[in-house]
Amino acid sequence: MRILHGISRKRQPPAAASGGGKLALLSETDIFRDLTPRDMEEIERVTAMTTCRRGKVFYTPGETGEVLFVLKQGRVNLFRINPDGKKLVLTSVDAGTVFGEMSLIGQGMHDTFAEAAEECTLCVMSRSDVEHLLVNKPQVALRFLELLANRLSEVETRLETVAFKSVPARLAAEILRLTKGTPDERVDGVSHQDLADAVGSYRETVTRILNEFRRDGLIELDRLSISIKDAEGLKALAES
Amino acid sequence: MRILHGISRKRQPPAAASGGGKLALLSETDIFRDLTPRDMEEIERVTAMTTCRRGKVFYTPGETGEVLFVLKQGRVNLFRINPDGKKLVLTSVDAGTVFGEMSLIGQGMHDTFAEAAEECTLCVMSRSDVEHLLVNKPQVALRFLELLANRLSEVETRLETVAFKSVPARLAAEILRLTKGTPDERVDGVSHQDLADAVGSYRETVTRILNEFRRDGLIELDRLSISIKDAEGLKALAES
DNA sequence: CGCCCTTGGTGATCAAGATCACATCAGGGC
DNA sequence: GCCCTGATGTGATCTTGATCACCAAGGGCG
């Protein structure tokens, strides 16, 4: 019996393709994939759906209650701010997953904020609804387990990266990550400051390194836009 | 209804105090705390208990199968090795918890090794036993969820620390962490190299900084031994 | 006792990247 | 067109801490 297996980490197809109704959106979420249509309707009844504009910080520790977010469309950054006001993105969450677990389980989200990195559509579930679900639908709890295990593994790798790799290597990896899934190998709407926050560095340093990348023919630069010219070269750099 | 609440992060009392039998040891594990004595006997039947000497690397990715470890006594370091052979300790696991989840759920433990940081007693559960348990005892799955959530939160904090804080600050924090729980505020059996691996730095750097700490009256040094003189001072330093 | 191996001490050097200080530049609003 | 703001380009330092090169001390063991 092998009840546990890797969950998909691929970006979900654009929700528009599936109609975009709330129910359809919820069904596409990994965590709920074992539920019956009837169960899904039940969840749908108790779930609020909202949208967030790019840049909106919609979760602030302390201010926001204990809820679970289900990201339907867009991308969300979970980040912390250190005493000097410097920001570090802990994780970038793609559509089809869930976040905010930390506020429900254990010690809470600590000092973690959440912002919409792109236009987002998300659902909000209350603590009691989630608890109910976890107790009554063991399959959901198991999916949740997978999700957390994968997130943990991801953050551990990130820790290793920050501890051992140079800023150029981290930056190359981040660019590859952001463009992964985009057919034209290009990111838009990401400033140098955003990249600095993501790799744990500084704006000026990022600007300099990006220009070196361009000089080396690895990427093409434009205002708020990066397109990849030599993915292999970047990959090599990312390995340090 | 509040079924989820923080699990204890306190170090377990020495197992000798509770007799040290396998059954007693297993019952002290957070993850199993909701099980009945009868359930525990069942688990006890299928569990192998072994010991490891300090320094022993008992889990190697690839070589070791998919198992779950329950740490009964001692301390275990989970670490990775980068291509240059440099080691980084991802987590230090204390008695009473479980690890190896990653090999059961999701993508596996990747390139993570496990070594006994002290004399250790641990139990090993097979994949199928764990899966059986998770499916049939929802309470265990929930405890597992708590465990993972806490671990995640811990690694995120570590990531922030490595990204933003100086080596002295990280070192101060690590010393405080290691001595936490010891009544005489003192660690033994930890070399400068071990500390370097834990904070993601280098032996020479650690030696230099420790000597600065001593000069500043923060700690006392001896071969393989550090004792704290000024916990407040260290705490201040750890905040950067 | 002499050997050797692990641990710790320290100087010298160097490179990465943080930090400061401005200069542009593009776009939006009025 | 003008002004303002956010995004980017770049030079000039300055520190941190990695890296190299040894040496010394402690301790187990034949």
Coordinates of C-alpha atoms (C1' of nucleotides) in Angstrom, one line a residue:
Chain A
M1 CA 0.0 0.0 0.0
R2 CA 1.5 3.3 -1.0
I3 CA -1.0 5.9 0.0
L4 CA 1.5 8.8 -0.1
H5 CA 3.1 10.0 -3.2
G6 CA 4.5 13.3 -4.4
I7 CA 2.0 16.0 -5.2
S8 CA 2.3 18.0 -8.4
R9 CA 4.5 21.1 -8.2
K10 CA 3.6 22.2 -11.6
R11 CA 1.8 25.5 -12.1
Q12 CA -1.9 25.0 -12.5
P13 CA -3.3 25.7 -16.0
P14 CA -5.0 29.1 -16.1
A15 CA -8.2 28.9 -14.3
A16 CA -10.1 30.6 -17.1
A17 CA -9.8 27.4 -19.0
S18 CA -11.9 25.7 -16.5
G19 CA -14.6 28.3 -16.3
G20 CA -13.3 30.1 -13.3
G21 CA -16.2 29.3 -11.0
K22 CA -15.4 29.1 -7.3
L23 CA -16.3 25.4 -7.2
A24 CA -14.1 24.6 -10.1
L25 CA -11.3 26.6 -8.7
L26 CA -11.4 24.8 -5.3
S27 CA -11.4 21.4 -7.0
E28 CA -8.2 22.2 -8.7
T29 CA -6.4 22.6 -5.3
D30 CA -4.1 19.7 -4.6
I31 CA -5.2 19.5 -1.0
F32 CA -8.8 18.9 -1.8
R33 CA -8.3 16.5 -4.7
D34 CA -9.5 13.4 -2.9
L35 CA -12.8 15.0 -1.9
T36 CA -16.1 14.1 -3.6
P37 CA -18.1 16.8 -5.5
R38 CA -20.6 16.7 -2.6
D39 CA -17.8 17.5 -0.1
M40 CA -16.6 20.3 -2.3
E41 CA -20.0 21.9 -2.4
E42 CA -20.0 21.8 1.4
I43 CA -16.6 23.6 1.5
E44 CA -17.7 26.0 -1.2
R45 CA -20.6 27.0 1.1
V46 CA -18.4 28.1 3.9
T47 CA -15.6 29.7 1.9
A48 CA -15.2 33.4 1.0
M49 CA -13.5 34.2 -2.2
T50 CA -11.6 37.5 -2.6
T51 CA -9.2 39.1 -5.0
C52 CA -6.0 41.1 -4.3
R53 CA -4.2 43.5 -6.5
R54 CA -0.5 43.1 -7.2
G55 CA 1.5 44.4 -4.2
K56 CA -1.3 44.2 -1.7
V57 CA -0.2 43.0 1.7
F58 CA -3.2 41.1 2.8
Y59 CA -1.8 39.2 5.8
T60 CA -0.1 40.9 8.7
P61 CA 0.9 38.9 11.8
G62 CA -1.3 39.9 14.7
E63 CA -3.8 41.8 12.7
T64 CA -5.2 38.9 10.6
G65 CA -7.0 36.1 12.3
E66 CA -6.3 32.4 12.2
V67 CA -7.3 31.5 8.7
L68 CA -6.2 29.3 5.9
F69 CA -5.7 30.8 2.4
V70 CA -6.3 28.8 -0.7
L71 CA -4.6 30.5 -3.7
K72 CA -6.6 30.1 -6.8
Q73 CA -4.9 32.4 -9.2
G74 CA -1.7 34.4 -9.1
R75 CA 1.3 34.2 -7.0
V76 CA 1.8 35.1 -3.3
N77 CA 5.0 35.9 -1.5
L78 CA 5.4 35.0 2.2
F79 CA 8.0 37.3 3.7
R80 CA 9.5 38.6 6.9
I81 CA 10.9 42.0 7.8
N82 CA 14.0 42.3 9.9
P83 CA 14.5 45.0 12.5
D84 CA 16.3 47.2 9.9
G85 CA 13.3 47.0 7.7
K86 CA 14.9 44.7 5.3
K87 CA 12.6 42.2 3.6
L88 CA 13.2 38.6 2.9
V89 CA 10.9 36.4 0.9
L90 CA 10.6 33.0 2.5
T91 CA 8.5 31.3 -0.1
S92 CA 6.7 32.1 -3.2
V93 CA 3.4 30.3 -3.4
D94 CA 1.9 29.4 -6.8
A95 CA -1.7 28.9 -7.7
G96 CA -3.3 25.6 -6.6
T97 CA -1.8 25.5 -3.1
V98 CA -2.6 26.5 0.3
F99 CA -0.9 28.7 2.9
G100 CA -1.4 30.1 6.3
E101 CA -1.2 26.7 7.9
M102 CA 1.2 28.1 10.4
S103 CA -1.4 30.3 11.9
L104 CA -3.6 27.2 12.5
I105 CA -1.1 24.7 13.7
G106 CA 1.6 25.2 16.3
Q107 CA 3.2 28.5 16.9
G108 CA 1.5 30.6 14.3
M109 CA 3.0 32.6 11.4
H110 CA 5.3 34.5 13.7
D111 CA 6.4 37.5 11.9
T112 CA 5.5 36.4 8.4
F113 CA 3.6 38.7 6.1
A114 CA 1.8 37.7 2.8
E115 CA 1.5 39.9 -0.3
A116 CA 0.1 39.4 -3.7
A117 CA 3.1 39.2 -6.1
E118 CA 0.6 39.2 -9.0
E119 CA -3.1 39.8 -9.3
C120 CA -4.6 37.1 -7.1
T121 CA -7.8 35.3 -6.4
L122 CA -7.9 33.5 -3.1
C123 CA -10.3 31.7 -0.8
V124 CA -10.3 32.0 2.9
M125 CA -11.3 29.3 5.4
S126 CA -11.8 29.7 9.1
R127 CA -9.9 27.8 11.6
S128 CA -12.9 25.8 12.7
D129 CA -13.8 24.8 9.2
V130 CA -10.2 23.6 8.6
E131 CA -10.2 21.7 11.8
H132 CA -13.5 20.1 11.0
L133 CA -12.1 19.0 7.6
L134 CA -8.9 17.6 9.0
V135 CA -10.7 15.5 11.6
N136 CA -13.4 14.2 9.3
K137 CA -11.5 13.8 6.1
P138 CA -8.3 12.0 6.8
Q139 CA -7.3 12.2 3.2
V140 CA -7.2 15.9 3.4
A141 CA -4.9 15.7 6.4
L142 CA -2.6 13.4 4.5
R143 CA -2.5 15.8 1.6
F144 CA -1.7 18.5 4.0
L145 CA 1.1 16.5 5.3
E146 CA 2.6 16.2 1.9
L147 CA 2.2 19.9 1.3
L148 CA 4.1 20.7 4.5
A149 CA 6.8 18.1 3.8
N150 CA 7.4 19.6 0.4
R151 CA 7.5 23.1 1.8
L152 CA 9.9 22.1 4.4
S153 CA 12.2 20.4 1.9
E154 CA 12.0 23.6 -0.2
V155 CA 13.0 25.9 2.6
E156 CA 15.8 23.6 3.6
T157 CA 17.2 23.8 0.2
R158 CA 16.9 27.5 0.2
L159 CA 18.7 27.6 3.5
E160 CA 21.6 25.6 2.0
T161 CA 21.6 27.9 -1.0
V162 CA 21.8 31.1 1.1
A163 CA 24.5 29.6 3.3
F164 CA 26.7 28.4 0.5
K165 CA 26.1 30.0 -2.8
S166 CA 27.1 33.3 -4.1
V167 CA 24.6 36.0 -5.0
P168 CA 25.0 35.5 -8.7
A169 CA 24.3 31.8 -8.3
R170 CA 21.2 32.5 -6.2
L171 CA 20.0 35.2 -8.6
A172 CA 20.4 32.9 -11.6
A173 CA 18.4 30.3 -9.8
E174 CA 15.7 32.7 -9.0
I175 CA 15.4 34.0 -12.5
L176 CA 15.1 30.4 -13.7
R177 CA 12.4 29.7 -11.1
L178 CA 10.4 32.8 -12.1
T179 CA 10.5 32.0 -15.8
K180 CA 9.7 28.3 -15.3
G181 CA 6.4 27.6 -16.9
T182 CA 6.3 30.8 -19.0
P183 CA 6.6 29.7 -22.6
D184 CA 8.7 32.7 -23.7
E185 CA 11.2 32.4 -20.9
R186 CA 10.5 35.9 -19.7
V187 CA 9.4 37.6 -16.5
D188 CA 7.7 40.9 -16.2
G189 CA 6.7 43.1 -13.4
V190 CA 9.6 42.1 -11.2
S191 CA 11.9 44.9 -10.1
H192 CA 15.5 44.5 -9.1
Q193 CA 14.4 45.3 -5.5
D194 CA 12.0 42.4 -5.7
L195 CA 14.8 40.1 -6.8
A196 CA 17.0 41.4 -4.0
D197 CA 14.3 40.6 -1.4
A198 CA 13.9 37.1 -2.9
V199 CA 17.6 36.2 -2.8
G200 CA 18.5 38.0 0.3
S201 CA 20.7 40.7 -1.1
Y202 CA 20.6 44.4 -2.1
R203 CA 19.2 46.3 -5.0
E204 CA 22.5 47.8 -6.2
T205 CA 24.1 44.4 -6.1
V206 CA 21.3 42.8 -8.1
T207 CA 21.5 45.6 -10.7
R208 CA 25.2 45.1 -11.1
I209 CA 25.0 41.3 -11.4
L210 CA 22.1 41.5 -13.9
N211 CA 24.1 43.7 -16.1
E212 CA 27.0 41.3 -15.9
F213 CA 24.6 38.5 -16.9
R214 CA 23.5 40.6 -19.9
R215 CA 27.1 41.3 -20.8
D216 CA 27.7 37.6 -20.8
G217 CA 24.7 37.1 -23.1
L218 CA 22.7 35.2 -20.5
I219 CA 19.7 37.4 -20.4
E220 CA 18.1 40.4 -22.0
L221 CA 17.1 43.4 -19.8
D222 CA 14.3 45.9 -19.9
R223 CA 12.4 48.0 -17.5
L224 CA 10.7 45.5 -15.1
S225 CA 11.4 42.7 -17.5
I226 CA 14.0 40.0 -17.9
S227 CA 14.1 37.4 -20.7
I228 CA 16.4 34.5 -20.8
K229 CA 18.8 34.1 -23.6
D230 CA 20.9 31.2 -22.4
A231 CA 19.1 29.0 -20.0
E232 CA 22.0 26.4 -19.9
G233 CA 24.5 29.1 -18.9
L234 CA 22.2 30.3 -16.1
K235 CA 21.7 26.8 -14.9
A236 CA 25.5 26.3 -14.8
L237 CA 25.9 29.5 -12.8
A238 CA 23.1 28.5 -10.4
E239 CA 25.1 25.5 -9.4
S240 CA 27.8 27.9 -8.3
Chain B
M1 CA -13.4 23.2 19.4
R2 CA -9.7 23.6 19.4
I3 CA -8.1 20.4 18.5
L4 CA -4.8 21.8 17.5
H5 CA -2.5 23.4 19.9
G6 CA 1.2 23.8 20.3
I7 CA 3.3 20.8 21.1
S8 CA 5.9 21.0 23.8
R9 CA 9.3 22.0 22.5
K10 CA 10.9 21.3 25.9
R11 CA 13.6 18.7 26.2
Q12 CA 12.2 15.5 27.5
P13 CA 13.3 14.5 31.0
P14 CA 16.1 11.9 31.0
A15 CA 14.6 8.6 30.0
A16 CA 16.4 6.9 32.8
A17 CA 13.9 8.5 35.1
S18 CA 11.0 6.6 33.5
G19 CA 12.7 3.2 33.5
G20 CA 14.0 3.3 30.0
G21 CA 11.9 0.4 28.7
K22 CA 11.0 0.6 25.0
L23 CA 7.3 1.0 25.7
A24 CA 7.9 3.8 28.2
L25 CA 10.2 5.6 25.7
L26 CA 7.7 5.4 22.9
S27 CA 4.9 6.8 25.0
E28 CA 7.0 9.9 25.8
T29 CA 7.1 10.8 22.1
D30 CA 4.9 13.8 21.3
I31 CA 3.6 12.2 18.2
F32 CA 2.1 9.2 19.9
R33 CA 0.8 10.9 22.9
D34 CA -2.9 10.5 22.0
L35 CA -2.6 6.7 21.6
T36 CA -4.0 4.2 24.1
P37 CA -1.6 1.8 25.9
R38 CA -3.0 -0.9 23.7
D39 CA -2.1 1.0 20.5
M40 CA 1.3 1.6 21.9
E41 CA 1.9 -2.1 22.5
E42 CA 1.0 -2.7 18.9
I43 CA 3.5 -0.2 17.8
E44 CA 6.1 -1.5 20.1
R45 CA 5.7 -5.0 18.5
V46 CA 6.7 -3.7 15.1
T47 CA 9.4 -1.3 16.1
A48 CA 13.2 -2.0 16.2
M49 CA 15.2 -0.1 18.8
T50 CA 18.9 0.6 18.3
T51 CA 21.6 2.8 19.7
C52 CA 24.2 5.0 18.0
R53 CA 27.5 6.2 19.2
R54 CA 28.3 9.9 19.1
G55 CA 29.4 10.9 15.6
K56 CA 27.8 7.9 13.8
V57 CA 26.2 8.8 10.5
F58 CA 23.3 6.3 10.5
Y59 CA 21.2 7.7 7.6
T60 CA 22.6 8.3 4.2
P61 CA 20.4 9.3 1.3
G62 CA 20.0 6.5 -1.2
E63 CA 21.5 3.8 1.0
T64 CA 19.0 3.9 3.8
G65 CA 15.4 2.9 3.0
E66 CA 12.2 4.7 3.6
V67 CA 11.9 4.7 7.3
L68 CA 10.8 6.9 10.2
F69 CA 13.1 7.5 13.1
V70 CA 11.8 8.1 16.6
L71 CA 14.6 9.7 18.7
K72 CA 14.4 8.4 22.3
Q73 CA 17.5 9.7 23.8
G74 CA 20.3 12.0 22.7
R75 CA 20.5 14.5 19.9
V76 CA 20.6 14.0 16.2
N77 CA 21.9 16.4 13.5
L78 CA 20.3 16.4 10.1
F79 CA 22.8 17.9 7.6
R80 CA 23.7 18.3 4.0
I81 CA 27.0 18.3 2.3
N82 CA 27.7 20.7 -0.6
P83 CA 29.8 19.8 -3.6
D84 CA 32.9 21.2 -2.0
G85 CA 32.4 18.8 0.9
K86 CA 31.2 21.6 3.3
K87 CA 28.7 20.5 5.8
L88 CA 25.6 22.4 6.9
V89 CA 23.4 21.3 9.8
L90 CA 19.8 21.9 8.8
T91 CA 18.2 20.9 12.1
S92 CA 19.2 19.6 15.4
V93 CA 16.6 17.1 16.7
D94 CA 16.1 16.6 20.4
A95 CA 14.8 13.5 22.2
G96 CA 11.1 12.9 22.0
T97 CA 10.6 13.7 18.4
V98 CA 10.5 12.1 15.1
F99 CA 12.4 12.6 11.9
G100 CA 12.9 11.0 8.5
E101 CA 9.3 12.1 7.5
M102 CA 10.7 13.5 4.3
S103 CA 11.7 10.0 3.1
L104 CA 8.1 8.9 3.6
I105 CA 6.2 11.9 2.3
G106 CA 6.8 13.8 -0.9
Q107 CA 10.1 14.1 -2.5
G108 CA 12.2 12.3 0.1
M109 CA 15.1 13.4 2.2
H110 CA 17.0 14.6 -0.9
D111 CA 20.6 14.9 0.1
T112 CA 20.1 15.0 3.8
F113 CA 22.2 12.9 6.2
A114 CA 21.6 12.1 9.8
E115 CA 24.3 11.7 12.5
A116 CA 24.2 11.1 16.2
A117 CA 25.4 14.4 17.9
E118 CA 25.4 12.5 21.2
E119 CA 24.9 8.9 22.3
C120 CA 21.5 8.1 20.9
T121 CA 18.7 5.6 21.4
L122 CA 16.3 5.5 18.5
C123 CA 13.4 3.4 17.1
V124 CA 12.9 2.7 13.5
M125 CA 9.5 2.3 11.9
S126 CA 8.9 1.1 8.4
R127 CA 7.0 3.0 5.7
S128 CA 4.1 0.7 5.7
D129 CA 3.7 0.8 9.5
V130 CA 3.7 4.5 9.5
E131 CA 1.2 4.7 6.6
H132 CA -1.0 2.3 8.5
L133 CA -0.8 4.4 11.6
L134 CA -1.5 7.7 9.7
V135 CA -4.6 6.3 8.0
N136 CA -6.1 4.5 11.1
K137 CA -5.2 7.0 13.8
P138 CA -6.1 10.4 12.6
Q139 CA -4.9 11.9 15.9
V140 CA -1.4 10.8 15.0
A141 CA -1.6 12.4 11.6
L142 CA -2.6 15.7 13.3
R143 CA 0.3 15.5 15.7
F144 CA 2.5 14.9 12.7
L145 CA 1.1 18.0 11.1
E146 CA 2.0 20.0 14.2
L147 CA 5.5 18.6 14.1
L148 CA 6.0 19.5 10.5
A149 CA 4.6 23.0 11.0
N150 CA 6.9 23.6 13.9
R151 CA 9.9 22.3 12.0
L152 CA 9.0 24.5 9.0
S153 CA 8.7 27.6 11.2
E154 CA 12.1 26.8 12.7
V155 CA 13.8 26.4 9.4
E156 CA 12.3 29.6 8.2
T157 CA 13.7 31.5 11.1
R158 CA 17.0 29.9 10.5
L159 CA 16.9 31.0 6.9
E160 CA 16.2 34.6 8.0
T161 CA 19.1 34.4 10.5
V162 CA 21.6 33.1 7.9
A163 CA 20.4 35.7 5.4
F164 CA 20.6 38.7 7.7
K165 CA 22.7 38.1 10.8
S166 CA 26.4 38.2 11.2
V167 CA 28.4 35.2 12.2
P168 CA 29.0 36.4 15.8
A169 CA 25.2 36.8 16.2
R170 CA 24.5 33.3 14.8
L171 CA 27.2 31.8 16.9
A172 CA 25.8 33.5 20.1
A173 CA 22.4 32.2 19.3
E174 CA 23.7 28.7 18.7
I175 CA 25.6 28.6 22.0
L176 CA 22.5 29.7 23.8
R177 CA 20.5 27.1 22.0
L178 CA 22.9 24.3 22.9
T179 CA 23.1 25.3 26.6
K180 CA 19.4 25.8 26.9
G181 CA 18.1 23.2 29.3
T182 CA 21.5 22.4 30.8
P183 CA 21.4 23.6 34.4
D184 CA 25.1 24.7 34.5
E185 CA 24.8 26.7 31.3
R186 CA 27.6 24.7 29.6
V187 CA 28.1 22.6 26.6
D188 CA 30.6 19.8 26.2
G189 CA 31.7 17.7 23.3
V190 CA 31.1 20.4 20.7
S191 CA 34.2 21.3 18.7
H192 CA 34.7 24.6 16.9
Q193 CA 34.2 22.7 13.7
D194 CA 30.8 21.5 14.9
L195 CA 29.8 25.0 15.6
A196 CA 31.0 26.2 12.2
D197 CA 28.9 23.5 10.5
A198 CA 25.9 24.5 12.6
V199 CA 26.0 28.2 11.8
G200 CA 27.2 27.9 8.3
S201 CA 30.7 29.3 8.7
Y202 CA 34.3 28.1 9.0
R203 CA 36.4 26.7 11.8
E204 CA 39.0 29.5 11.9
T205 CA 36.3 32.1 12.0
V206 CA 34.5 30.4 14.9
T207 CA 37.7 30.1 16.9
R208 CA 38.4 33.8 16.4
I209 CA 34.9 34.9 17.4
L210 CA 34.8 32.6 20.4
N211 CA 38.0 34.1 21.7
E212 CA 36.5 37.5 21.2
F213 CA 33.5 36.4 23.2
R214 CA 35.9 35.2 26.0
R215 CA 37.8 38.5 25.9
D216 CA 34.5 40.3 26.4
G217 CA 33.6 38.1 29.3
L218 CA 30.7 36.4 27.6
I219 CA 31.9 32.9 27.9
E220 CA 34.6 30.6 29.3
L221 CA 36.5 28.3 27.0
D222 CA 38.1 24.9 27.3
R223 CA 38.9 22.0 25.1
L224 CA 35.5 20.9 23.7
S225 CA 33.7 22.9 26.2
I226 CA 32.0 26.3 26.5
S227 CA 30.3 27.7 29.5
I228 CA 28.3 30.8 29.5
K229 CA 29.3 33.7 31.7
D230 CA 26.9 36.4 30.5
A231 CA 23.7 35.0 29.0
E232 CA 22.2 38.5 28.7
G233 CA 25.2 39.8 26.7
L234 CA 25.0 36.8 24.4
K235 CA 21.3 37.3 23.9
A236 CA 21.9 40.9 23.0
L237 CA 24.6 39.9 20.5
A238 CA 22.3 37.2 19.0
E239 CA 19.8 39.9 18.1
S240 CA 22.6 41.4 16.0
Chain C
dC1 C1' 58.3 7.8 26.1
dG2 C1' 57.6 9.0 21.4
dC3 C1' 54.0 9.1 17.7
dC4 C1' 50.1 10.8 15.8
dC5 C1' 45.8 12.7 15.4
dT6 C1' 42.3 15.8 16.7
dT7 C1' 41.5 20.4 18.3
dG8 C1' 42.5 25.0 18.8
dG9 C1' 45.3 29.6 17.9
dT10 C1' 46.7 33.1 14.8
dG11 C1' 48.8 36.0 11.1
dA12 C1' 48.3 37.4 6.3
dT13 C1' 45.7 38.1 2.3
dC14 C1' 41.7 38.5 -0.6
dA15 C1' 37.2 38.7 -2.7
dA16 C1' 32.4 39.3 -2.3
dG17 C1' 29.2 42.1 -1.5
dA18 C1' 27.1 45.7 1.7
dT19 C1' 26.7 50.6 2.0
dC20 C1' 26.7 55.4 0.6
dA21 C1' 26.1 58.9 -2.8
dC22 C1' 24.3 60.4 -6.7
dA23 C1' 22.9 60.5 -11.7
dT24 C1' 19.5 59.0 -15.0
dC25 C1' 15.4 57.5 -17.0
dA26 C1' 10.6 56.1 -17.9
dG27 C1' 5.8 56.8 -17.1
dG28 C1' 1.8 58.8 -15.0
dG29 C1' -0.9 62.7 -13.6
dC30 C1' -2.2 67.3 -14.2
Chain D
dG1 C1' 5.2 70.1 -21.2
dC2 C1' 6.3 69.8 -16.1
dC3 C1' 6.8 67.4 -11.9
dC4 C1' 7.0 63.4 -9.1
dT5 C1' 7.9 58.8 -8.1
dG6 C1' 9.7 54.5 -8.8
dA7 C1' 13.3 51.9 -11.4
dT8 C1' 17.9 51.6 -12.8
dG9 C1' 23.1 52.6 -13.5
dT10 C1' 27.5 53.2 -11.4
dG11 C1' 31.6 54.9 -8.8
dA12 C1' 33.9 54.7 -4.4
dT13 C1' 34.7 52.8 0.0
dC14 C1' 34.7 49.6 3.8
dT15 C1' 33.8 45.3 6.4
dT16 C1' 33.1 40.8 7.0
dG17 C1' 34.5 36.7 6.8
dA18 C1' 36.5 33.1 3.6
dT19 C1' 40.8 31.0 2.6
dC20 C1' 45.7 29.7 3.0
dA21 C1' 49.5 28.5 5.9
dC22 C1' 51.4 27.1 9.8
dC23 C1' 52.1 26.1 14.7
dA24 C1' 51.0 24.4 19.4
dA25 C1' 48.7 21.8 22.8
dG26 C1' 46.2 17.7 24.6
dG27 C1' 45.4 13.0 24.8
dG28 C1' 45.3 8.2 23.6
dC29 C1' 48.1 4.4 22.6
dG30 C1' 51.8 1.1 21.3

